[in-house]
Amino acid sequence: MDALRPSPTPSPNAPGSPFLPPESPLPMLPCRLDRATEANRSPVHSGTTLMVRRLFIFVGTGVLTLAGGYGMYDVVKVGGVTFLEAVLLGFFLVLLAWVALSFMSALAGFFVLLTRSRSFLPIDATGSLPPITSRTAMLLPTYNEDPHHLMARLRAMYESVQATGYGDQFDWFLLSDTTDPDIWIREELTFIRLRRACGAARLYYRHRSNNIARKSGNIADWVMRFGSAYDHMIVLDADSLMEGDTIVRLVNAMESHPAAALIQTQPVIVNARTMFSRLQQFSGRVYGPIIAAGNAWWHGGDSNYWGHNAIIRVRAFAAEAGLPELSGRKPFGGHILSHDFVEAALMRRAGWAIYLAPTLGGSFEEAPPSLLDFAARDRRWCQGNLQHLAVLPARGLHWVSRLHLLTGIGAYVTAPLWFLFLVLGLLIALQAHFIRPEYFPKGFSLFPTWPQQDPVLAAQIFAATMGLLILPKLLAYLVLIGNRRERIGFAGNPRVLAGVVCETFLAALIAPCMMILQTKAVFEILAGRDAGWQVQRRSDGYLARGEIYRKLVGPTLCGLALLLSAYAVSLPLLLWMSPVVLGLLLSIPLGLMTSARLKTPGLFATPETNDPPAVVLRANELAASEPTAMTGALHQLSQDPELLGQHLGSLSLAKPRKFGAVDVPLATATTKLEECESLEDAVAWLERPELRAVLGHPTLLQRVLEMPRAGKDREPSIRGRR
């Protein structure tokens, strides 16, 4: 009966575990959102200078919003403001405030970069490498990723850190939440070979069979098992790359600023191969610096965390950033998905400083290869950010932390607001066209009330709003061409300017489609549909045409409906709405075109494509090598005694429990194996959850591997697993 119960929990201090060091537990309890943490420190640089900067940002945002709102009121007030017009005006004010805040941050970033002002957290990115003495853990969480490419990135970073001369100060942990049994065993095999190639004892691997709380739970599990042995941890994503020089400078910055709990770098997109990812790479590289510099300028020590490529003080994280489980049902209840914003807010609540280091280079990531992959990732982020509605009322949060949470929510709520704004405008136009105006209102009047429109003023409001969206791109271009090193890296001014123009045009066409997809995501989440936890497609992942047609037919139909409705009113209205209508009608062609792989970056070349950093080159070189030939998990274990020994050693178990809930996959696997006559039968019959249960149960796994192998002329007696 023991085989029917859950696999016993691995012993916290499994002696002789081949993949892990001795454990150094550090308590990490879930925090309370209904009870404020008493701050025992205040971040540096939180005085008058920061207050003046924030006044500049918010007064400027308020002035722009009020000016635009007054102009819009002049447009709609003709004949009195109707209910629909009042709602339209309200939507416009919210959306304009959102745009104005982003514009003011970009404007601040423009002047910061233009004058080369020092940030609140000065880090010398070009001088000689500073000394470090503390111990840092490099954490690379993974979930069903390609092990070959994952180990290539890990090895490239490891070698880069070793080249700095400070390699002994770092331990590397590959933290696997992988659920695919074949990928699990491939991870172990490629990790063993990585260790052998590096000759390193500071490379560690841990597989977590219970994926509670996803990435945040993965990191929390590491903290509770190993955290007390380290001063800092650098959290990565599966597609992250960081140069050793950058890593050492981050550690030195943490040592030099004891009030800092977290320093977030500004990752640059690399390895873009499709048109869509090239667009993201180019726009992030050109426009990203002024946005990041502006945010760092007025955030100060109250900045934010983006979940990866950041260094964190382990004890501050363990003491303050334990995430509670939200009450209620999914998608709003349960474990917090977008954990990073909340973890930063909780550490800031306790008085720790959170910094952004926008000028420190050497931090890289990859981008989704297609519009649909971007939308799928956005769907998960949307659900996680909308969960923050339950975190906003938490007691004791700093007001800037609440603003970060609100900004994350607004990043997705604005999509349906823009859509409703367009629909309301169209409804008002239809109403004015098909309903006869009342020239003589109720009551005595000598003269009729003539409806008047001011198309010039409406055009001015539209142009001003577009200017707030486009002007930051021009400011970013001016900063770029004013920096000789950047100018050379982009291969000259004319090429960058042409790239900015083309990117702006394509982004304008893609934006309406993304508006519809994000609106759909918001309404699905509000209706209670959980996004789940899908594997992200990397590199130039192939998209079937049928998938593009199926998923983008909705935006296309929306474009057709808007076209017919606008044309029913007037041709000028259709021309006015043509940018949105055209983008929606072209959703499918844009999806096909932007997912195509480009041989050269063309106008969208960046310094990282023209002259790739050493760590990126090394990772790509390793990834391009021939991957290890693999069979299925059971066959691989039966053929490789070293792998089997390492795998079994990592499954050292505590004493089995006599009572407990039945592990259904393990129970069905045990029943099926009773009927198997050979290893091939087991391979063919066990489904993935059952195979995963067998791989985590040493006794049952050894029983399977002791089964005879079927002859070459004998087919498995049982049908294949799914």
XYZ file of C-alpha atoms in Angstrom:
722
model
C 0.000 0.000 0.000
C 2.936 2.382 0.469
C 3.281 2.636 -3.293
C -0.226 4.083 -3.474
C 0.685 7.010 -1.225
C 2.581 10.131 -2.262
C 6.302 9.802 -2.730
C 7.959 10.566 0.597
C 9.323 14.087 0.879
C 13.069 14.258 0.194
C 15.073 14.528 3.355
C 16.053 18.179 4.007
C 19.667 17.128 4.556
C 20.104 14.141 2.337
C 23.672 13.014 3.052
C 25.798 12.607 -0.018
C 23.252 14.148 -2.401
C 25.185 14.308 -5.699
C 23.599 17.510 -6.967
C 23.383 19.747 -3.871
C 25.574 21.202 -1.120
C 24.833 20.718 2.590
C 21.717 22.640 3.503
C 21.749 25.932 5.406
C 18.090 26.631 6.249
C 16.746 30.153 6.585
C 13.168 30.718 7.826
C 10.809 32.452 5.398
C 7.225 32.866 6.539
C 4.302 34.337 4.573
C 3.802 37.989 5.412
C 0.571 39.640 6.521
C -1.110 42.055 4.129
C -3.532 43.251 6.809
C -0.781 44.201 9.231
C 1.941 46.761 8.568
C 5.561 45.835 9.138
C 7.365 48.262 11.390
C 10.152 49.777 9.293
C 13.502 49.660 11.017
C 15.371 51.741 8.437
C 14.684 54.384 5.821
C 16.224 54.338 2.343
C 19.035 56.742 1.609
C 18.301 59.694 -0.656
C 14.669 60.124 0.414
C 14.887 63.848 1.161
C 14.117 67.168 -0.528
C 15.785 66.380 -3.858
C 13.562 63.380 -4.451
C 10.454 65.336 -3.419
C 11.234 68.059 -5.970
C 11.737 65.475 -8.694
C 8.418 63.838 -7.935
C 6.654 67.197 -7.920
C 8.043 67.830 -11.400
C 6.692 64.486 -12.644
C 3.225 64.712 -11.110
C 2.615 68.430 -11.602
C 3.600 68.003 -15.247
C 1.294 64.983 -15.565
C -1.557 66.921 -13.973
C -1.087 69.985 -16.192
C -1.017 67.904 -19.387
C -4.070 65.911 -18.305
C -6.120 68.965 -17.352
C -5.172 70.799 -20.534
C -6.101 67.849 -22.702
C -9.276 67.208 -20.719
C -10.376 70.835 -21.083
C -9.793 70.660 -24.809
C -11.820 67.459 -25.086
C -14.600 69.059 -23.046
C -14.733 71.886 -25.593
C -15.176 69.264 -28.305
C -18.075 67.381 -26.650
C -19.916 70.214 -24.865
C -21.793 71.361 -27.984
C -25.506 71.221 -27.201
C -24.791 69.968 -23.683
C -22.829 66.958 -22.503
C -24.836 63.753 -22.862
C -24.308 60.666 -20.698
C -22.269 58.918 -23.388
C -20.150 62.001 -23.889
C -19.526 62.289 -20.145
C -18.354 58.673 -20.034
C -16.186 59.296 -23.087
C -14.633 62.320 -21.383
C -13.948 60.270 -18.245
C -12.200 57.558 -20.250
C -10.170 60.181 -22.072
C -8.949 61.749 -18.824
C -7.818 58.378 -17.428
C -6.056 57.392 -20.638
C -4.455 60.804 -21.095
C -3.149 60.758 -17.512
C -1.569 57.384 -18.235
C 0.114 58.693 -21.391
C 1.172 61.934 -19.691
C 2.876 60.124 -16.798
C 4.901 58.029 -19.225
C 5.764 61.154 -21.205
C 6.981 63.035 -18.129
C 9.175 60.098 -17.070
C 10.658 59.925 -20.566
C 11.216 63.697 -20.549
C 13.065 63.418 -17.242
C 15.131 60.542 -18.640
C 16.015 62.645 -21.684
C 17.498 65.410 -19.530
C 19.214 62.911 -17.212
C 21.011 61.237 -20.115
C 21.646 64.500 -21.908
C 23.332 66.061 -18.860
C 24.830 62.736 -17.681
C 23.483 63.312 -14.179
C 24.452 60.895 -11.416
C 21.753 58.541 -10.217
C 20.867 57.804 -6.603
C 22.873 54.591 -6.884
C 26.131 55.431 -8.650
C 27.792 52.319 -10.091
C 31.035 52.708 -12.011
C 30.395 50.660 -15.139
C 33.693 51.376 -16.914
C 36.445 51.579 -14.296
C 38.541 48.731 -12.933
C 36.656 45.856 -11.369
C 35.945 46.559 -7.671
C 36.764 43.999 -4.957
C 34.043 41.854 -3.381
C 34.094 39.688 -0.256
C 30.510 38.455 0.201
C 29.011 35.177 -1.004
C 26.392 35.204 -3.745
C 24.141 32.499 -5.150
C 23.213 32.579 -8.844
C 19.685 31.160 -9.169
C 18.412 29.948 -12.539
C 14.818 28.666 -12.293
C 13.573 26.526 -15.173
C 10.286 24.969 -16.214
C 10.262 22.493 -19.117
C 12.921 24.459 -21.034
C 15.339 22.982 -23.585
C 18.173 21.649 -21.350
C 20.841 22.029 -24.047
C 20.225 25.763 -24.541
C 19.716 26.269 -20.813
C 23.098 24.741 -19.944
C 24.723 26.764 -22.739
C 23.584 30.017 -21.135
C 24.526 28.801 -17.657
C 28.007 27.753 -18.762
C 28.619 31.038 -20.607
C 27.778 33.035 -17.476
C 29.801 30.709 -15.257
C 32.886 31.093 -17.461
C 32.424 34.861 -17.597
C 32.355 35.110 -13.793
C 35.356 32.811 -13.489
C 37.291 35.121 -15.811
C 36.858 37.998 -13.328
C 38.921 36.159 -10.720
C 36.037 36.125 -8.218
C 34.514 32.779 -9.186
C 34.969 31.335 -5.685
C 32.533 33.918 -4.307
C 29.645 32.451 -6.332
C 27.618 29.242 -6.230
C 25.323 28.344 -9.129
C 21.937 26.676 -8.659
C 19.770 25.323 -11.455
C 16.324 25.178 -9.821
C 14.061 22.914 -11.848
C 10.269 22.908 -11.680
C 10.121 20.751 -14.809
C 7.088 18.467 -15.089
C 7.933 16.669 -18.351
C 9.688 13.442 -17.277
C 11.862 13.205 -20.385
C 13.062 16.799 -19.993
C 13.722 16.144 -16.285
C 16.157 13.320 -17.057
C 17.733 15.297 -19.917
C 18.306 18.150 -17.467
C 20.156 15.809 -15.134
C 22.236 14.314 -17.939
C 23.229 17.684 -19.440
C 23.928 19.060 -15.957
C 26.283 16.149 -15.175
C 28.137 16.843 -18.420
C 28.218 20.566 -17.682
C 29.814 19.877 -14.303
C 32.355 17.606 -15.936
C 33.177 20.187 -18.617
C 33.600 23.018 -16.102
C 35.374 20.892 -13.510
C 33.351 22.791 -10.925
C 32.025 21.767 -7.554
C 30.057 25.027 -7.243
C 27.403 24.030 -9.772
C 24.252 22.562 -8.218
C 20.942 21.170 -9.452
C 17.652 20.738 -7.604
C 14.441 19.300 -9.039
C 11.209 20.179 -7.232
C 8.440 17.653 -7.757
C 5.789 19.829 -6.113
C 5.540 23.061 -8.108
C 3.731 25.081 -5.441
C 3.562 28.837 -6.209
C 5.539 28.444 -9.448
C 8.643 30.640 -9.708
C 8.122 32.479 -6.411
C 7.698 29.136 -4.646
C 10.791 27.815 -6.403
C 12.907 30.713 -5.092
C 11.328 30.552 -1.622
C 12.104 26.823 -1.413
C 15.777 27.562 -2.149
C 15.873 30.325 0.485
C 14.420 28.038 3.156
C 16.865 25.234 2.336
C 20.105 27.072 1.496
C 19.627 30.798 2.122
C 21.590 31.300 5.343
C 24.888 30.435 3.615
C 24.691 33.431 1.262
C 24.623 37.205 1.529
C 22.991 37.818 -1.844
C 21.219 36.001 -4.640
C 20.995 37.000 -8.294
C 17.726 35.749 -9.754
C 17.716 34.895 -13.460
C 15.181 33.689 -15.995
C 15.656 30.733 -18.307
C 16.533 33.149 -21.140
C 18.759 35.432 -19.040
C 22.411 36.208 -19.680
C 24.691 38.428 -17.589
C 28.352 39.316 -17.997
C 30.711 38.421 -15.169
C 31.849 42.056 -14.939
C 28.254 43.190 -14.378
C 27.641 40.516 -11.755
C 30.724 41.521 -9.749
C 29.781 45.221 -9.906
C 26.276 44.411 -8.654
C 27.684 42.536 -5.680
C 30.022 45.429 -4.909
C 27.077 47.860 -5.075
C 25.167 45.753 -2.520
C 28.206 45.674 -0.254
C 28.571 49.466 -0.568
C 24.884 50.177 0.149
C 23.807 48.193 3.234
C 20.309 49.754 3.169
C 19.617 48.276 -0.296
C 17.593 45.063 -0.487
C 17.435 44.834 -4.273
C 19.143 46.319 -7.323
C 17.396 45.779 -10.648
C 19.365 45.955 -13.903
C 17.956 47.028 -17.268
C 18.051 43.869 -19.459
C 18.725 44.322 -23.174
C 17.081 41.985 -25.679
C 19.461 39.785 -27.692
C 19.275 36.868 -30.131
C 16.190 38.226 -31.919
C 15.672 36.353 -35.174
C 12.108 37.063 -36.324
C 10.761 40.423 -37.436
C 8.596 40.693 -34.325
C 11.449 40.029 -31.911
C 13.717 42.350 -33.943
C 11.149 45.102 -33.455
C 11.150 44.521 -29.703
C 14.938 44.374 -29.596
C 15.294 47.630 -31.526
C 12.608 49.569 -29.657
C 13.855 48.395 -26.263
C 17.422 49.333 -27.104
C 16.570 52.788 -28.519
C 13.711 53.920 -26.273
C 14.393 51.871 -23.153
C 17.315 53.931 -21.789
C 15.414 57.228 -21.413
C 12.411 55.492 -19.841
C 14.605 53.606 -17.360
C 16.727 56.685 -16.591
C 13.608 58.762 -15.997
C 12.062 56.183 -13.700
C 15.267 55.776 -11.696
C 15.506 59.593 -11.437
C 12.241 59.986 -9.537
C 11.849 56.514 -8.007
C 15.097 56.798 -6.039
C 15.221 54.039 -3.436
C 11.530 53.215 -3.971
C 11.966 51.482 -7.306
C 10.595 48.159 -8.540
C 11.568 44.562 -9.330
C 10.979 42.838 -12.666
C 11.561 39.273 -11.518
C 14.958 38.562 -13.087
C 18.452 39.923 -13.712
C 18.453 41.520 -10.267
C 20.519 41.075 -7.106
C 18.687 40.632 -3.780
C 19.859 40.654 -0.168
C 18.884 37.175 0.988
C 18.039 37.958 4.628
C 15.896 40.963 3.700
C 14.033 38.814 1.176
C 13.526 35.953 3.636
C 12.318 38.238 6.426
C 9.954 40.445 4.429
C 9.048 38.969 1.028
C 7.265 35.749 1.962
C 4.131 35.809 -0.193
C 0.742 34.949 1.296
C -1.870 32.963 -0.574
C -4.709 35.253 -1.626
C -8.194 34.319 -0.506
C -10.840 33.378 -3.037
C -10.828 31.272 -6.161
C -8.580 31.569 -9.176
C -7.781 33.615 -11.151
C -7.826 36.319 -8.445
C -7.237 34.027 -5.502
C -4.478 31.524 -4.832
C -0.744 32.021 -5.190
C 0.447 35.409 -6.429
C 1.605 35.024 -10.033
C 3.290 38.384 -10.653
C 5.351 38.032 -7.514
C 8.128 40.519 -8.307
C 6.179 43.782 -7.809
C 4.765 42.467 -4.525
C 8.117 41.253 -3.190
C 9.661 44.664 -3.882
C 6.731 46.435 -2.212
C 6.989 44.242 0.892
C 10.726 44.804 1.301
C 10.242 48.536 0.803
C 7.465 48.441 3.432
C 10.041 47.218 5.935
C 12.313 50.157 5.154
C 14.693 48.511 2.684
C 15.691 50.417 -0.450
C 14.882 49.097 -3.930
C 17.025 50.534 -6.722
C 17.089 50.512 -10.508
C 20.529 50.639 -12.157
C 19.726 51.767 -15.728
C 23.275 52.640 -16.802
C 24.864 49.326 -15.846
C 25.187 47.239 -19.004
C 25.915 43.551 -19.441
C 22.398 42.322 -18.636
C 20.491 40.479 -21.372
C 17.298 38.556 -22.080
C 15.396 37.210 -25.068
C 11.998 38.187 -26.461
C 8.979 36.177 -27.674
C 9.450 35.371 -31.368
C 5.938 36.223 -32.583
C 2.870 38.317 -31.913
C 0.974 35.290 -30.603
C 3.799 34.251 -28.287
C 3.952 37.805 -26.968
C 0.175 37.767 -26.430
C 0.371 34.408 -24.610
C 3.023 35.739 -22.223
C 1.014 38.933 -21.845
C -2.035 36.859 -20.889
C -0.168 35.330 -17.939
C 1.225 38.699 -16.880
C -2.234 40.227 -17.210
C -3.723 37.714 -14.775
C -0.864 38.207 -12.335
C -1.096 41.992 -12.480
C -4.867 42.009 -12.025
C -4.307 39.933 -8.877
C -2.559 43.001 -7.476
C -5.997 44.521 -6.943
C -6.060 42.383 -3.785
C -2.599 43.607 -2.746
C -3.220 47.340 -3.273
C -5.060 47.801 0.077
C -2.242 46.093 2.046
C -1.344 48.072 5.142
C 1.915 49.987 5.379
C 2.937 49.981 1.710
C 4.875 53.002 0.489
C 2.763 55.153 -1.845
C 5.267 54.703 -4.683
C 4.984 50.923 -4.238
C 1.206 51.244 -4.561
C 1.783 53.303 -7.699
C 3.960 50.495 -9.126
C 1.151 48.007 -8.467
C -1.405 50.385 -9.971
C 0.833 50.917 -12.995
C 1.086 47.165 -13.529
C -2.691 46.878 -13.382
C -3.114 49.854 -15.698
C -0.784 48.323 -18.286
C -3.606 45.893 -19.075
C -6.750 47.746 -18.012
C -5.942 50.568 -20.451
C -6.428 48.187 -23.406
C -10.161 47.657 -22.769
C -10.450 51.363 -21.876
C -9.032 52.351 -25.273
C -11.384 49.880 -26.937
C -14.406 51.228 -25.033
C -13.279 54.774 -25.839
C -13.322 53.941 -29.560
C -16.696 52.193 -29.326
C -18.230 55.092 -27.365
C -16.938 57.598 -29.894
C -18.437 55.524 -32.669
C -21.775 55.216 -30.846
C -21.908 58.981 -30.356
C -21.203 59.498 -34.061
C -23.900 56.974 -35.018
C -26.346 58.652 -32.658
C -25.647 62.072 -34.151
C -26.027 60.678 -37.675
C -29.233 58.672 -37.324
C -31.132 60.627 -34.639
C -32.573 63.983 -35.724
C -31.206 66.834 -33.577
C -33.647 68.896 -31.497
C -33.251 72.472 -32.677
C -35.839 73.922 -30.259
C -35.308 72.508 -26.751
C -38.101 72.371 -24.192
C -39.170 75.765 -22.894
C -39.393 79.167 -24.561
C -36.651 80.061 -27.029
C -36.634 82.741 -29.737
C -33.797 81.128 -31.658
C -32.974 77.501 -32.481
C -29.956 75.736 -30.945
C -27.718 74.774 -33.844
C -25.427 71.742 -33.311
C -21.862 72.869 -33.872
C -18.725 70.809 -34.245
C -15.147 72.011 -34.117
C -13.173 69.551 -36.259
C -10.041 71.700 -35.992
C -10.039 71.500 -32.186
C -10.726 67.754 -32.301
C -7.785 67.309 -34.682
C -5.572 69.344 -32.370
C -6.478 67.187 -29.361
C -5.762 64.041 -31.375
C -2.433 65.431 -32.610
C -1.398 66.463 -29.094
C -2.176 62.998 -27.729
C -0.216 61.343 -30.523
C 2.606 63.776 -29.852
C 2.854 62.597 -26.242
C 3.238 59.055 -27.575
C 5.704 59.792 -30.380
C 7.842 62.592 -28.925
C 9.652 60.278 -26.433
C 10.851 58.242 -29.415
C 12.358 61.339 -30.993
C 13.940 62.347 -27.675
C 15.460 58.871 -27.381
C 16.853 59.240 -30.904
C 18.400 62.607 -30.012
C 20.069 61.116 -26.937
C 21.383 58.232 -29.004
C 22.959 60.340 -31.745
C 24.482 62.584 -29.089
C 26.463 59.634 -27.733
C 29.342 58.763 -30.035
C 29.745 55.211 -28.725
C 26.052 54.441 -29.164
C 25.977 56.100 -32.572
C 28.814 53.902 -33.793
C 27.224 50.822 -32.252
C 24.024 51.417 -34.236
C 26.022 51.942 -37.463
C 25.190 55.604 -38.021
C 22.449 58.242 -37.668
C 20.523 57.713 -40.940
C 20.120 54.005 -40.333
C 18.819 54.528 -36.787
C 16.401 57.235 -37.932
C 15.053 54.965 -40.680
C 14.672 52.215 -38.087
C 12.758 54.548 -35.742
C 10.379 55.559 -38.561
C 9.753 51.936 -39.647
C 9.371 50.723 -36.054
C 6.867 53.501 -35.307
C 4.828 52.613 -38.400
C 4.797 48.859 -37.698
C 4.109 49.377 -33.980
C 1.125 51.562 -34.893
C -0.253 48.764 -37.084
C 0.306 46.083 -34.431
C -1.105 48.151 -31.530
C -4.831 47.759 -32.450
C -4.461 43.972 -32.636
C -2.726 43.912 -29.240
C -5.519 46.117 -27.872
C -8.119 43.509 -28.860
C -6.054 40.581 -27.565
C -5.419 42.310 -24.225
C -9.079 43.324 -23.948
C -10.068 39.703 -24.533
C -7.578 38.587 -21.866
C -8.937 41.051 -19.293
C -12.536 39.958 -19.850
C -11.567 36.262 -19.712
C -9.819 36.827 -16.393
C -12.756 38.802 -14.999
C -14.971 35.881 -16.058
C -12.823 33.523 -13.949
C -10.703 31.789 -16.585
C -7.269 30.786 -15.261
C -4.299 31.164 -17.637
C -2.424 28.148 -16.278
C 1.347 27.746 -16.601
C 2.423 27.155 -20.189
C 5.957 26.781 -21.495
C 7.161 29.884 -23.318
C 8.278 29.410 -26.895
C 11.864 30.626 -27.369
C 14.036 31.723 -30.266
C 12.293 31.444 -33.651
C 9.678 28.916 -32.563
C 7.582 27.819 -35.519
C 3.980 29.031 -35.731
C 1.536 27.075 -37.877
C -0.484 29.202 -40.274
C -3.679 27.654 -38.949
C -2.870 28.876 -35.449
C -2.321 32.421 -36.718
C -5.583 32.373 -38.694
C -7.550 30.972 -35.752
C -6.241 33.339 -33.092
C -6.205 36.528 -35.157
C -9.575 36.179 -36.846
C -11.169 37.943 -33.846
C -9.238 41.208 -34.256
C -9.884 41.026 -38.018
C -13.659 40.769 -37.473
C -13.497 43.673 -35.009
C -11.783 45.735 -37.682
C -14.475 44.819 -40.198
C -17.226 45.847 -37.746
C -15.527 49.186 -37.070
C -15.075 49.775 -40.797
C -18.776 49.193 -41.588
C -19.954 51.262 -38.619
C -17.703 54.204 -39.457
C -18.621 54.070 -43.133
C -22.326 54.101 -42.170
C -21.747 57.503 -40.577
C -19.457 59.184 -43.076
C -16.327 58.759 -45.140
C -14.455 61.392 -43.066
C -15.120 59.375 -39.887
C -13.789 56.255 -41.606
C -10.642 58.138 -42.612
C -10.322 59.400 -39.028
C -10.456 55.823 -37.700
C -8.393 54.343 -40.524
C -5.198 53.732 -38.453
C -7.103 51.496 -36.028
C -9.262 49.866 -38.710
C -6.280 49.169 -40.973
C -4.250 47.612 -38.144
C -7.130 45.296 -37.233
C -7.886 44.282 -40.823
C -4.205 43.458 -41.343
C -3.913 41.375 -38.146
C -3.454 38.056 -39.946
C -0.957 39.348 -42.571
C 0.958 41.128 -39.789
C 0.974 37.930 -37.713
C 2.384 35.975 -40.657
C 4.903 38.614 -41.684
C 6.299 39.406 -38.229
C 6.728 35.744 -37.248
C 8.970 35.104 -40.266
C 12.666 34.661 -39.555
C 14.984 37.396 -40.883
C 18.430 36.524 -42.203
C 19.803 39.956 -41.273
C 18.526 42.594 -38.813
C 18.442 45.269 -41.519
C 17.216 48.618 -40.183
C 16.594 47.087 -36.757
C 20.237 46.310 -36.020
C 21.446 47.178 -32.529
C 24.952 47.292 -31.016
C 24.348 43.781 -29.650
C 23.675 42.418 -33.157
C 26.477 44.382 -34.838
C 29.035 43.482 -32.168
C 27.626 40.789 -29.825
C 28.931 40.791 -26.233
C 31.329 37.990 -25.335
C 28.881 36.185 -23.038
C 26.205 36.195 -25.773
C 28.669 34.887 -28.364
C 29.807 32.133 -26.022
C 26.257 31.084 -25.158
C 25.292 30.962 -28.839
C 28.438 28.997 -29.675
C 27.631 26.408 -27.005
C 23.959 26.274 -28.007
C 24.930 25.679 -31.655
C 26.972 22.598 -30.740
C 25.426 19.197 -31.227
C 23.086 18.416 -28.315
C 23.470 15.195 -26.398
C 21.608 12.331 -28.064
C 18.747 11.249 -25.820
C 16.281 8.431 -25.677
C 13.227 8.374 -23.411
C 13.689 8.846 -19.660
C 13.509 5.144 -18.708
C 15.680 3.988 -21.585
C 18.270 6.680 -20.803
C 18.431 5.681 -17.145
C 18.733 1.997 -18.037
C 21.625 2.723 -20.437
C 23.599 5.162 -18.273
C 24.676 3.800 -14.865
C 26.278 7.104 -13.841
C 23.084 9.037 -14.578
C 20.998 6.439 -12.748
C 23.246 6.587 -9.692
C 23.139 10.389 -9.599
C 19.370 10.416 -10.070
C 18.732 7.869 -7.323
C 21.147 9.697 -5.044
C 19.155 12.900 -5.458
C 16.004 11.038 -4.359
C 17.237 10.143 -0.868
C 14.069 9.808 1.154
C 12.813 10.325 4.636
C 10.837 7.621 6.417
C 7.660 6.788 4.449
C 4.385 7.873 5.954
C 1.845 5.252 6.973
C -1.127 7.511 6.335
C -1.884 10.158 3.769
C -3.786 10.911 0.589
C -3.401 8.470 -2.273
C -1.079 9.636 -5.047
C -3.301 8.841 -8.046
C -0.594 8.859 -10.785
C 1.647 6.677 -8.601
C -1.229 4.309 -7.846
C -2.198 3.895 -11.505
C 1.464 3.483 -12.468
C 1.882 0.733 -9.885
C -1.199 -1.059 -11.196
C -0.066 -0.812 -14.803
C 3.437 -2.034 -14.017
C 1.984 -5.213 -12.525
C 0.831 -6.085 -16.040
C 4.044 -5.113 -17.843
C 6.319 -7.858 -19.122
C 9.232 -5.675 -20.253
C 10.737 -2.210 -20.028
C 9.261 -1.437 -23.438
C 5.799 -2.221 -22.095
C 6.336 0.242 -19.239
C 7.579 2.931 -21.626
C 4.604 2.439 -23.917
C 1.887 2.313 -21.270
C 2.874 4.893 -18.666
C 1.452 8.350 -19.262
C 3.493 11.434 -18.391
C 2.128 12.034 -14.853
C 2.588 8.329 -14.082
C 6.132 8.263 -15.470
C 6.974 11.360 -13.425
C 5.686 9.625 -10.299
C 7.818 6.555 -11.059
C 10.933 8.687 -11.611
C 10.422 10.251 -8.182
C 9.958 6.914 -6.387
C 13.319 5.038 -6.062
C 11.842 1.631 -5.211
C 9.370 1.605 -8.088
C 11.935 3.039 -10.503
C 14.439 0.293 -9.722
C 11.721 -2.317 -10.172
C 10.947 -0.940 -13.641
C 14.605 -0.829 -14.674
C 15.072 -4.455 -13.596
C 12.433 -5.572 -16.100
C 13.761 -7.528 -19.105
C 14.243 -5.763 -22.400
C 11.981 -6.923 -25.217
C 13.567 -8.504 -28.263
C 13.972 -6.537 -31.459
C 11.254 -8.568 -33.166
C 8.782 -8.090 -30.308
C 6.409 -5.154 -30.242
C 5.316 -3.666 -26.906
C 2.131 -5.329 -25.732
C 0.487 -2.088 -24.662
C -0.413 1.075 -26.553
C 1.766 4.193 -26.313
C 1.411 6.788 -23.600
C 0.200 10.316 -24.172
